[in-house]
Coordinates of C-alpha atoms in Angstrom, one line a residue:
X1 CA 92.9 6.0 15.8
X2 CA 95.0 2.8 15.9
X3 CA 98.4 3.0 17.4
X4 CA 101.4 3.4 15.0
X5 CA 103.1 0.1 14.2
X6 CA 105.5 -0.8 11.5
X7 CA 102.7 -2.4 9.5
X8 CA 100.3 0.5 10.1
X9 CA 102.2 3.8 10.3
X10 CA 100.1 6.7 11.5
X11 CA 100.9 8.7 8.4
X12 CA 99.9 6.0 6.0
X13 CA 97.0 6.8 3.8
X14 CA 94.9 9.9 3.4
X15 CA 93.4 11.7 6.3
X16 CA 90.1 10.4 7.6
X17 CA 88.0 13.1 5.9
X18 CA 89.6 12.4 2.5
X19 CA 88.9 8.7 3.0
X20 CA 85.2 9.5 3.7
X21 CA 85.0 11.6 0.5
X22 CA 86.6 8.7 -1.4
X23 CA 84.1 6.3 0.1
X24 CA 81.2 8.7 -0.7
X25 CA 82.4 8.9 -4.3
X26 CA 82.7 5.1 -4.6
X27 CA 79.2 4.6 -3.2
X28 CA 77.7 7.3 -5.4
X29 CA 79.3 5.6 -8.4
X30 CA 77.9 2.3 -7.3
X31 CA 74.4 3.8 -7.1
X32 CA 74.7 5.4 -10.6
X33 CA 75.9 2.0 -12.0
X34 CA 73.0 0.2 -10.3
X35 CA 70.3 2.7 -11.3
X36 CA 71.7 3.0 -14.8
X37 CA 72.0 -0.8 -15.2
X38 CA 68.4 -1.3 -14.2
X39 CA 67.4 1.1 -17.0
X40 CA 69.9 -0.1 -19.6
X41 CA 71.9 3.1 -19.5
X42 CA 75.7 3.5 -19.3
X43 CA 77.3 5.8 -16.7
X44 CA 78.4 8.0 -19.6
X45 CA 74.7 8.3 -20.7
X46 CA 73.7 9.5 -17.2
X47 CA 76.7 11.9 -17.1
X48 CA 75.7 13.3 -20.4
X49 CA 72.1 13.9 -19.2
X50 CA 73.5 15.6 -16.1
X51 CA 75.6 17.9 -18.4
X52 CA 72.7 18.7 -20.6
X53 CA 70.5 19.4 -17.5
X54 CA 73.0 21.7 -15.9
X55 CA 73.6 23.8 -19.0
X56 CA 69.8 23.9 -19.8
X57 CA 69.1 25.1 -16.2
X58 CA 71.6 28.0 -16.9
X59 CA 69.8 28.8 -20.2
X60 CA 72.7 27.7 -22.2
X61 CA 72.6 25.8 -25.5
X62 CA 74.1 22.3 -25.4
X63 CA 75.9 21.0 -28.5
X64 CA 77.8 17.8 -29.2
X65 CA 81.0 19.7 -28.7
X66 CA 80.1 20.7 -25.2
X67 CA 79.4 17.0 -24.4
X68 CA 82.7 16.0 -26.0
X69 CA 84.6 18.5 -23.9
X70 CA 82.9 18.0 -20.6
X71 CA 82.9 14.2 -20.8
X72 CA 86.4 14.1 -22.4
X73 CA 85.2 11.9 -25.3
X74 CA 86.4 11.5 -28.8
X75 CA 84.1 12.7 -31.6
X76 CA 83.1 9.1 -32.6
X77 CA 82.4 8.3 -28.9
X78 CA 80.3 11.5 -28.6
X79 CA 78.3 10.6 -31.7
X80 CA 77.7 7.0 -30.4
X81 CA 76.6 8.5 -27.0
X82 CA 74.1 10.9 -28.7
X83 CA 72.8 8.1 -30.9
X84 CA 72.1 6.0 -27.8
X85 CA 70.4 8.8 -26.0
X86 CA 68.3 9.7 -29.1
X87 CA 67.5 6.0 -29.7
X88 CA 66.3 5.6 -26.1
X89 CA 64.1 8.7 -26.4
X90 CA 66.1 10.7 -23.9
X91 CA 67.5 13.4 -26.2
X92 CA 66.4 15.1 -29.4
X93 CA 68.6 16.9 -31.9
X94 CA 67.4 20.3 -33.0
X95 CA 68.7 22.9 -35.3
X96 CA 67.5 26.4 -34.2
X97 CA 68.7 29.9 -34.4
X98 CA 70.7 31.7 -37.1
X99 CA 73.2 28.9 -37.6
X100 CA 71.1 25.9 -38.6
X101 CA 74.2 23.8 -39.1
X102 CA 74.8 23.6 -35.4
X103 CA 73.1 20.7 -33.7
X104 CA 71.6 21.5 -30.3
X105 CA 70.7 18.8 -27.8
X106 CA 67.6 18.8 -25.6
X107 CA 66.4 16.4 -23.0
X108 CA 62.9 15.0 -23.5
X109 CA 60.1 14.7 -20.9
X110 CA 60.9 11.0 -20.9
X111 CA 64.5 11.7 -19.8
X112 CA 63.2 13.8 -16.9
X113 CA 60.7 11.1 -15.9
X114 CA 63.2 8.3 -16.1
X115 CA 65.9 10.4 -14.3
X116 CA 63.4 11.2 -11.5
X117 CA 62.5 7.6 -11.1
X118 CA 66.1 6.4 -11.1
X119 CA 67.3 8.9 -8.6
X120 CA 64.2 9.1 -6.3
X121 CA 65.6 6.5 -3.8
X122 CA 68.9 8.4 -3.6
X123 CA 67.2 11.8 -3.2
X124 CA 64.8 10.4 -0.5
X125 CA 67.6 8.8 1.5
X126 CA 69.8 11.8 1.3
X127 CA 67.0 14.0 2.3
X128 CA 66.3 11.8 5.3
X129 CA 70.0 12.0 6.2
X130 CA 70.2 15.8 5.8
X131 CA 67.1 16.2 8.1
X132 CA 69.4 15.4 11.0
X133 CA 71.5 18.6 10.5
X134 CA 70.8 22.2 11.3
X135 CA 70.6 24.8 8.5
X136 CA 74.0 26.2 9.8
X137 CA 75.6 22.8 9.6
X138 CA 74.3 22.2 6.1
X139 CA 75.5 25.7 5.0
X140 CA 79.0 24.7 6.3
X141 CA 78.9 21.4 4.5
X142 CA 77.7 23.0 1.3
X143 CA 80.6 25.5 1.4
X144 CA 83.0 22.6 2.1
X145 CA 81.7 20.5 -0.8
X146 CA 81.8 23.4 -3.2
X147 CA 85.5 23.9 -2.2
X148 CA 86.1 20.1 -2.7
X149 CA 84.5 20.3 -6.2
X150 CA 86.7 23.3 -7.1
X151 CA 89.8 21.5 -5.8
X152 CA 89.0 18.4 -7.8
X153 CA 88.5 20.4 -11.0
X154 CA 91.9 22.1 -10.5
X155 CA 93.5 18.7 -9.8
X156 CA 92.0 17.3 -13.0
X157 CA 93.3 20.3 -15.0
X158 CA 96.8 19.8 -13.5
X159 CA 96.7 16.0 -14.2
X160 CA 95.7 16.8 -17.8
X161 CA 98.6 19.2 -18.2
X162 CA 101.0 16.8 -16.6
X163 CA 99.8 14.0 -19.0
X164 CA 100.2 16.3 -22.0
X165 CA 103.7 17.3 -21.0
X166 CA 104.7 13.6 -20.4
X167 CA 103.7 12.7 -24.0
X168 CA 106.8 12.6 -26.2
X169 CA 106.7 15.1 -29.1
X170 CA 103.8 17.3 -27.7
X171 CA 106.0 20.1 -26.4
X172 CA 104.4 23.5 -26.3
X173 CA 102.0 22.7 -29.1
X174 CA 99.9 20.4 -26.9
X175 CA 96.4 21.6 -26.4
X176 CA 94.8 20.3 -23.2
X177 CA 91.1 20.6 -22.7
X178 CA 90.3 20.4 -19.0
X179 CA 87.3 18.2 -18.2
X180 CA 84.3 20.1 -17.1

């Protein structure tokens, strides 16, 4: 660690581990942008597919409202997103079950193929990096990362509440939907 100077106080900036997490996030975002860009997909498109995949893996129905809430989008932006994903062959709209008015979103086999191809280099390189750690070390890191995700979700909820309270005229009537 560099010595404390007036230009570089020791307490300046986040702790080293937080800086590493920030750098990981930045590099992951760069990868998503590069992989999506090569496939003419926006980051929001890829995030939407991740949301659909996560809910589908849990056996849950995915609706436009779920995407809107989880991605913090307006209704028109959600419709445009679904139109793009449908037009690219990554999502189909279905109406099943007792309420046929409700649109349900499902990923297509093409979406799974394209996603696998886009993220194969990342998965391969991360797998190689993880091979250098013991199962116990990976268990500790997994627990740590889950805690960081939960902390980030709580911080986003607080930030959303703070933003709603700062808006003039919202008062107690403000409804804040936390992302995720």
